[in-house]
Amino acid sequence: MIAEIHTGSCLCGAVRLQTTGPRAAVVFCHCSQCRKQTGLHYAATDVDLEQLQLEGEEHVRWYRSSDSARRGFCSNCGSALFWQSDGADYISIMAGAFDMPADLKPGCHIYCTDKADFYALTDDLPKFDGNRS
Ligand SMILES: [Zn+2]
Ligand SMILES: [Zn+2]
């Protein structure tokens, strides 16, 4: 069996990533934290931690965004790269960091009630007021 390999990077290229194996469908998060951090909304895929390899990891800085999670970004160019729940065995990687073709599937929208008022959700993906549950 040939392993599924995908690569990506931050905007400046100081941080490069590679994943092996399947990635989850992309979750679009419209909460206020994601809005502030990304300028619009977050779109990320989850992989098991052991599936992720990082190059230039020393350039990743972590911001503790809540009691239970942190957000990783490139300290050189500021690209949002990761979201990680404390103690989780998986990590969320910003979908836009992947090199094209990303070969990712859209999954669902979460925290739709916190969405900014200057755009609309017009696709047919599942939409949740809060997190999926
Ligand atoms: Zn960078
Ligand atoms: Zn969010």
mmCIF file of C-alpha atoms and ligand atoms in Angstrom:
data_model
loop_
_atom_site.group_PDB
_atom_site.id
_atom_site.type_symbol
_atom_site.label_atom_id
_atom_site.label_comp_id
_atom_site.label_asym_id
_atom_site.label_seq_id
_atom_site.Cartn_x
_atom_site.Cartn_y
_atom_site.Cartn_z
ATOM 1 C CA MET A 1 0.000 0.000 0.000
ATOM 2 C CA ILE A 2 1.296 3.432 -0.904
ATOM 3 C CA ALA A 3 1.127 5.906 1.974
ATOM 4 C CA GLU A 4 -0.872 9.034 1.343
ATOM 5 C CA ILE A 5 1.533 11.958 1.681
ATOM 6 C CA HIS A 6 0.663 15.653 1.657
ATOM 7 C CA THR A 7 2.928 18.650 2.089
ATOM 8 C CA GLY A 8 2.373 22.241 3.065
ATOM 9 C CA SER A 9 3.973 25.339 4.514
ATOM 10 C CA CYS A 10 3.424 28.761 5.997
ATOM 11 C CA LEU A 11 3.507 31.799 3.735
ATOM 12 C CA CYS A 12 7.258 32.436 4.080
ATOM 13 C CA GLY A 13 8.242 28.764 3.965
ATOM 14 C CA ALA A 14 10.143 28.756 7.275
ATOM 15 C CA VAL A 15 7.733 26.106 8.543
ATOM 16 C CA ARG A 16 7.121 23.111 6.318
ATOM 17 C CA LEU A 17 4.862 20.214 7.155
ATOM 18 C CA GLN A 18 4.172 16.774 5.844
ATOM 19 C CA THR A 19 1.336 14.440 6.730
ATOM 20 C CA THR A 20 1.035 10.746 6.086
ATOM 21 C CA GLY A 21 -2.249 8.926 5.989
ATOM 22 C CA PRO A 22 -5.837 10.084 5.871
ATOM 23 C CA ARG A 23 -6.927 13.570 6.901
ATOM 24 C CA ALA A 24 -10.370 14.463 8.207
ATOM 25 C CA ALA A 25 -12.843 16.510 6.201
ATOM 26 C CA VAL A 26 -12.271 20.239 6.547
ATOM 27 C CA VAL A 27 -14.087 21.962 9.396
ATOM 28 C CA PHE A 28 -14.928 25.627 8.945
ATOM 29 C CA CYS A 29 -15.057 27.424 12.294
ATOM 30 C CA HIS A 30 -16.757 30.790 12.488
ATOM 31 C CA CYS A 31 -16.159 31.533 16.193
ATOM 32 C CA SER A 32 -14.837 34.929 17.226
ATOM 33 C CA GLN A 33 -11.378 33.562 18.094
ATOM 34 C CA CYS A 34 -10.936 32.073 14.634
ATOM 35 C CA ARG A 35 -12.292 35.242 13.058
ATOM 36 C CA LYS A 36 -9.824 37.428 14.918
ATOM 37 C CA GLN A 37 -6.894 35.135 14.261
ATOM 38 C CA THR A 38 -7.464 34.500 10.581
ATOM 39 C CA GLY A 39 -9.346 37.600 9.462
ATOM 40 C CA LEU A 40 -12.353 35.580 8.336
ATOM 41 C CA HIS A 41 -12.891 32.013 9.425
ATOM 42 C CA TYR A 42 -10.800 29.004 10.158
ATOM 43 C CA ALA A 43 -10.674 25.972 7.864
ATOM 44 C CA ALA A 44 -8.740 23.004 9.149
ATOM 45 C CA THR A 45 -8.272 19.277 8.878
ATOM 46 C CA ASP A 46 -7.399 16.934 11.735
ATOM 47 C CA VAL A 47 -4.596 14.387 11.655
ATOM 48 C CA ASP A 48 -3.184 12.100 14.323
ATOM 49 C CA LEU A 49 -0.140 13.731 15.906
ATOM 50 C CA GLU A 50 2.079 10.887 14.804
ATOM 51 C CA GLN A 51 1.075 11.542 11.175
ATOM 52 C CA LEU A 52 2.583 15.030 11.214
ATOM 53 C CA GLN A 53 6.218 15.851 10.499
ATOM 54 C CA LEU A 54 7.484 19.405 10.856
ATOM 55 C CA GLU A 55 10.469 21.152 9.368
ATOM 56 C CA GLY A 56 11.411 24.485 10.928
ATOM 57 C CA GLU A 57 9.459 23.669 14.068
ATOM 58 C CA GLU A 58 11.588 26.254 15.926
ATOM 59 C CA HIS A 59 9.717 28.943 13.969
ATOM 60 C CA VAL A 60 6.341 27.812 15.298
ATOM 61 C CA ARG A 61 5.086 29.939 18.169
ATOM 62 C CA TRP A 62 2.128 28.923 20.292
ATOM 63 C CA TYR A 63 -0.534 31.223 21.599
ATOM 64 C CA ARG A 64 -2.702 29.938 24.424
ATOM 65 C CA SER A 65 -6.127 30.951 23.179
ATOM 66 C CA SER A 66 -8.207 29.294 25.893
ATOM 67 C CA ASP A 67 -7.982 27.135 29.018
ATOM 68 C CA SER A 68 -8.023 24.045 26.872
ATOM 69 C CA ALA A 69 -6.355 24.831 23.565
ATOM 70 C CA ARG A 70 -3.489 26.619 21.868
ATOM 71 C CA ARG A 71 -2.898 27.982 18.391
ATOM 72 C CA GLY A 72 0.370 27.645 16.488
ATOM 73 C CA PHE A 73 1.612 30.185 13.979
ATOM 74 C CA CYS A 74 4.798 31.033 12.105
ATOM 75 C CA SER A 75 6.816 33.553 14.104
ATOM 76 C CA ASN A 76 8.310 34.954 10.908
ATOM 77 C CA CYS A 77 5.309 35.526 8.615
ATOM 78 C CA GLY A 78 2.406 35.136 11.053
ATOM 79 C CA SER A 79 0.574 32.408 9.135
ATOM 80 C CA ALA A 80 -1.953 30.558 11.271
ATOM 81 C CA LEU A 81 -1.002 26.894 11.089
ATOM 82 C CA PHE A 82 -2.342 24.783 13.959
ATOM 83 C CA TRP A 83 -4.991 24.432 16.577
ATOM 84 C CA GLN A 84 -4.386 21.918 19.336
ATOM 85 C CA SER A 85 -6.542 20.828 22.230
ATOM 86 C CA ASP A 86 -4.555 20.124 25.405
ATOM 87 C CA GLY A 87 -3.679 16.459 25.710
ATOM 88 C CA ALA A 88 -5.245 15.511 22.396
ATOM 89 C CA ASP A 89 -3.634 12.857 20.228
ATOM 90 C CA TYR A 90 -4.544 14.785 17.097
ATOM 91 C CA ILE A 91 -3.804 18.237 15.750
ATOM 92 C CA SER A 92 -5.808 20.546 13.498
ATOM 93 C CA ILE A 93 -3.874 21.904 10.529
ATOM 94 C CA MET A 94 -5.080 24.936 8.617
ATOM 95 C CA ALA A 95 -6.303 23.630 5.288
ATOM 96 C CA GLY A 96 -4.871 26.562 3.371
ATOM 97 C CA ALA A 97 -1.344 25.634 4.441
ATOM 98 C CA PHE A 98 -1.380 22.570 2.210
ATOM 99 C CA ASP A 99 0.240 22.707 -1.202
ATOM 100 C CA MET A 100 -2.205 22.352 -4.086
ATOM 101 C CA PRO A 101 -3.850 20.136 -5.054
ATOM 102 C CA ALA A 102 -4.787 19.800 -1.406
ATOM 103 C CA ASP A 103 -7.058 16.844 -2.087
ATOM 104 C CA LEU A 104 -9.237 17.734 0.904
ATOM 105 C CA LYS A 105 -12.978 17.412 1.274
ATOM 106 C CA PRO A 106 -15.215 20.030 2.906
ATOM 107 C CA GLY A 107 -16.898 18.770 6.080
ATOM 108 C CA CYS A 108 -19.069 21.168 8.049
ATOM 109 C CA HIS A 109 -19.441 24.618 9.559
ATOM 110 C CA ILE A 110 -19.259 25.132 13.335
ATOM 111 C CA TYR A 111 -20.037 28.100 15.609
ATOM 112 C CA CYS A 112 -22.230 29.525 12.870
ATOM 113 C CA THR A 113 -24.037 31.820 15.314
ATOM 114 C CA ASP A 114 -20.744 33.654 15.983
ATOM 115 C CA LYS A 115 -20.125 34.252 12.279
ATOM 116 C CA ALA A 116 -19.179 37.749 11.129
ATOM 117 C CA ASP A 117 -22.053 39.687 9.590
ATOM 118 C CA PHE A 118 -20.351 40.479 6.290
ATOM 119 C CA TYR A 119 -20.508 37.064 4.636
ATOM 120 C CA ALA A 120 -23.072 34.327 4.160
ATOM 121 C CA LEU A 121 -22.937 30.547 4.305
ATOM 122 C CA THR A 122 -24.515 29.407 1.083
ATOM 123 C CA ASP A 123 -23.273 25.847 0.639
ATOM 124 C CA ASP A 124 -25.095 22.668 1.583
ATOM 125 C CA LEU A 125 -22.649 21.489 4.259
ATOM 126 C CA PRO A 126 -23.952 20.677 7.745
ATOM 127 C CA LYS A 127 -24.069 23.782 9.949
ATOM 128 C CA PHE A 128 -23.835 23.775 13.739
ATOM 129 C CA ASP A 129 -24.555 26.647 16.126
ATOM 130 C CA GLY A 130 -21.700 25.548 18.392
ATOM 131 C CA ASN A 131 -19.271 22.680 18.109
ATOM 132 C CA ARG A 132 -20.267 19.375 16.572
ATOM 133 C CA SER A 133 -21.830 17.181 19.197
HETATM 134 ZN ZN ZN B 1 6.311 31.630 7.837
HETATM 135 ZN ZN ZN B 2 -13.181 28.793 15.978
#
